[in-house]
Short mmCIF file of N, CA and C in Angstrom, two decimals:
data_model
loop_
_atom_site.label_atom_id
_atom_site.label_comp_id
_atom_site.label_asym_id
_atom_site.label_seq_id
_atom_site.Cartn_x
_atom_site.Cartn_y
_atom_site.Cartn_z
N LEU Q 440 14.91 2.02 48.64
CA LEU Q 440 13.72 2.35 47.75
C LEU Q 440 13.97 1.80 46.39
N MET Q 441 12.94 1.39 45.72
CA MET Q 441 13.00 0.89 44.34
C MET Q 441 12.87 2.05 43.35
N SER Q 442 13.69 2.11 42.37
CA SER Q 442 13.57 3.12 41.35
C SER Q 442 12.36 2.82 40.50
N GLU Q 443 11.70 4.01 40.20
CA GLU Q 443 10.53 3.97 39.37
C GLU Q 443 10.86 4.13 37.81
N ASP Q 444 10.16 3.45 37.00
CA ASP Q 444 10.40 3.61 35.58
C ASP Q 444 9.61 4.87 35.05
N ARG Q 445 10.30 5.93 34.96
CA ARG Q 445 9.68 7.18 34.54
C ARG Q 445 9.73 7.34 32.97
N ARG Q 446 8.55 7.60 32.45
CA ARG Q 446 8.51 7.81 30.98
C ARG Q 446 8.01 9.19 30.77
N PRO Q 447 8.53 9.86 29.71
CA PRO Q 447 8.09 11.19 29.35
C PRO Q 447 6.56 11.17 29.10
N SER Q 448 5.85 12.11 29.54
CA SER Q 448 4.41 12.25 29.25
C SER Q 448 4.23 12.69 27.87
N PRO Q 449 3.13 12.23 27.18
CA PRO Q 449 2.97 12.61 25.80
C PRO Q 449 2.53 14.08 25.71
N ASP Q 450 2.82 14.64 24.60
CA ASP Q 450 2.55 16.09 24.43
C ASP Q 450 1.02 16.26 24.43
N LEU Q 451 0.60 17.38 24.97
CA LEU Q 451 -0.80 17.66 24.98
C LEU Q 451 -1.28 18.18 23.66
N VAL Q 452 -2.43 17.68 23.21
CA VAL Q 452 -2.96 18.07 22.00
C VAL Q 452 -4.03 19.16 22.20
N GLY Q 453 -3.89 20.35 21.60
CA GLY Q 453 -4.84 21.41 21.75
C GLY Q 453 -6.04 21.18 20.92
N PRO Q 454 -7.19 21.87 21.24
CA PRO Q 454 -8.45 21.65 20.50
C PRO Q 454 -8.30 21.99 19.06
N SER Q 455 -7.52 23.02 18.70
CA SER Q 455 -7.40 23.37 17.21
C SER Q 455 -6.64 22.28 16.47
N ASP Q 456 -5.63 21.69 17.14
CA ASP Q 456 -4.81 20.52 16.54
C ASP Q 456 -5.74 19.35 16.32
N LEU Q 457 -6.57 19.00 17.26
CA LEU Q 457 -7.43 17.91 17.19
C LEU Q 457 -8.48 18.10 16.12
N ASN Q 458 -8.97 19.34 15.95
CA ASN Q 458 -9.98 19.61 15.07
C ASN Q 458 -9.41 19.49 13.64
N GLN Q 459 -8.18 19.95 13.48
CA GLN Q 459 -7.45 19.84 12.13
C GLN Q 459 -7.20 18.42 11.81
N THR Q 460 -6.76 17.57 12.82
CA THR Q 460 -6.52 16.22 12.55
C THR Q 460 -7.77 15.49 12.16
N ALA Q 461 -8.85 15.73 12.84
CA ALA Q 461 -10.14 15.14 12.56
C ALA Q 461 -10.67 15.50 11.07
N THR Q 462 -10.38 16.71 10.74
CA THR Q 462 -10.72 17.22 9.39
C THR Q 462 -9.94 16.53 8.32
N GLU Q 463 -8.61 16.31 8.53
CA GLU Q 463 -7.75 15.64 7.67
C GLU Q 463 -8.16 14.11 7.47
N LEU Q 464 -8.48 13.49 8.61
CA LEU Q 464 -8.93 12.11 8.62
C LEU Q 464 -10.26 11.99 7.79
N ALA Q 465 -11.11 12.91 8.02
CA ALA Q 465 -12.43 12.82 7.29
C ALA Q 465 -12.18 13.05 5.81
N ASP Q 466 -11.28 13.90 5.36
CA ASP Q 466 -10.95 14.08 3.98
C ASP Q 466 -10.39 12.80 3.37
N TRP Q 467 -9.49 12.21 4.10
CA TRP Q 467 -8.84 10.92 3.61
C TRP Q 467 -9.94 9.87 3.43
N LEU Q 468 -10.88 9.71 4.41
CA LEU Q 468 -11.78 8.76 4.36
C LEU Q 468 -12.80 8.98 3.16
N LEU Q 469 -13.12 10.26 2.92
CA LEU Q 469 -13.97 10.58 1.67
C LEU Q 469 -13.28 10.19 0.46
N LEU Q 470 -12.01 10.53 0.37
CA LEU Q 470 -11.31 10.22 -0.86
C LEU Q 470 -11.25 8.68 -1.03
N ILE Q 471 -10.98 7.90 -0.04
CA ILE Q 471 -10.92 6.49 -0.19
C ILE Q 471 -12.31 5.93 -0.55
N HIS Q 472 -13.37 6.48 0.02
CA HIS Q 472 -14.67 6.03 -0.27
C HIS Q 472 -14.99 6.26 -1.75
N GLN Q 473 -14.67 7.48 -2.27
CA GLN Q 473 -14.91 7.82 -3.65
C GLN Q 473 -14.01 6.92 -4.64
N MET Q 474 -12.83 6.63 -4.26
CA MET Q 474 -12.00 5.72 -5.02
C MET Q 474 -12.60 4.31 -5.13
N LEU Q 475 -13.07 3.83 -3.98
CA LEU Q 475 -13.67 2.46 -4.01
C LEU Q 475 -14.97 2.49 -4.86
N LYS Q 476 -15.78 3.47 -4.79
CA LYS Q 476 -16.97 3.53 -5.53
C LYS Q 476 -16.70 3.56 -7.11
N SER Q 477 -15.60 4.30 -7.45
CA SER Q 477 -15.38 4.57 -8.83
C SER Q 477 -14.56 3.43 -9.58
N ASN Q 478 -14.10 2.44 -8.80
CA ASN Q 478 -13.37 1.27 -9.32
C ASN Q 478 -14.04 -0.04 -9.10
N ILE Q 479 -15.32 -0.15 -9.42
CA ILE Q 479 -16.12 -1.38 -9.27
C ILE Q 479 -15.81 -2.23 -10.50
N VAL Q 480 -15.55 -3.44 -10.35
CA VAL Q 480 -15.37 -4.37 -11.47
C VAL Q 480 -16.25 -5.60 -11.33
N THR Q 481 -16.58 -6.20 -12.36
CA THR Q 481 -17.34 -7.45 -12.37
C THR Q 481 -16.37 -8.62 -11.94
N VAL Q 482 -16.74 -9.46 -10.94
CA VAL Q 482 -16.00 -10.57 -10.62
C VAL Q 482 -16.00 -11.53 -11.70
N GLY Q 483 -14.68 -11.99 -12.08
CA GLY Q 483 -14.56 -12.95 -13.22
C GLY Q 483 -14.39 -12.35 -14.61
N ASP Q 484 -14.54 -11.05 -14.70
CA ASP Q 484 -14.41 -10.38 -15.96
C ASP Q 484 -12.85 -9.92 -16.03
N LYS Q 485 -12.00 -10.74 -16.59
CA LYS Q 485 -10.62 -10.59 -16.60
C LYS Q 485 -10.23 -9.24 -17.29
N GLU Q 486 -10.88 -9.03 -18.49
CA GLU Q 486 -10.51 -7.84 -19.25
C GLU Q 486 -10.92 -6.52 -18.52
N GLU Q 487 -12.04 -6.57 -17.91
CA GLU Q 487 -12.42 -5.37 -17.04
C GLU Q 487 -11.45 -5.14 -15.90
N ILE Q 488 -11.10 -6.22 -15.24
CA ILE Q 488 -10.19 -6.17 -14.13
C ILE Q 488 -8.78 -5.57 -14.53
N HIS Q 489 -8.27 -6.16 -15.69
CA HIS Q 489 -6.98 -5.63 -16.23
C HIS Q 489 -7.10 -4.22 -16.68
N THR Q 490 -8.16 -3.73 -17.25
CA THR Q 490 -8.36 -2.42 -17.70
C THR Q 490 -8.37 -1.51 -16.47
N THR Q 491 -9.04 -1.86 -15.42
CA THR Q 491 -9.10 -1.05 -14.21
C THR Q 491 -7.77 -0.95 -13.55
N ILE Q 492 -7.02 -2.00 -13.48
CA ILE Q 492 -5.64 -2.04 -12.87
C ILE Q 492 -4.73 -1.14 -13.67
N GLY Q 493 -4.81 -1.24 -15.03
CA GLY Q 493 -4.01 -0.35 -15.84
C GLY Q 493 -4.30 1.17 -15.64
N ARG Q 494 -5.56 1.43 -15.48
CA ARG Q 494 -6.03 2.80 -15.19
C ARG Q 494 -5.48 3.33 -13.90
N LEU Q 495 -5.34 2.41 -12.88
CA LEU Q 495 -4.86 2.86 -11.55
C LEU Q 495 -3.41 3.07 -11.37
N GLN Q 496 -2.67 2.46 -12.40
CA GLN Q 496 -1.21 2.48 -12.34
C GLN Q 496 -0.63 3.81 -12.86
#
């Protein structure tokens, strides 16, 4: 008989864990969305771009 490659099965995720993970992901996406909206710069405006970069550092 040939030996089978057995791999451990992944841990089961409970509904509460899944709900918490989905909430955390939604929070991160909202934060990223807000950051992108608040850091709009004019293409080609070097001074504005440098000011925004300085503010983000």
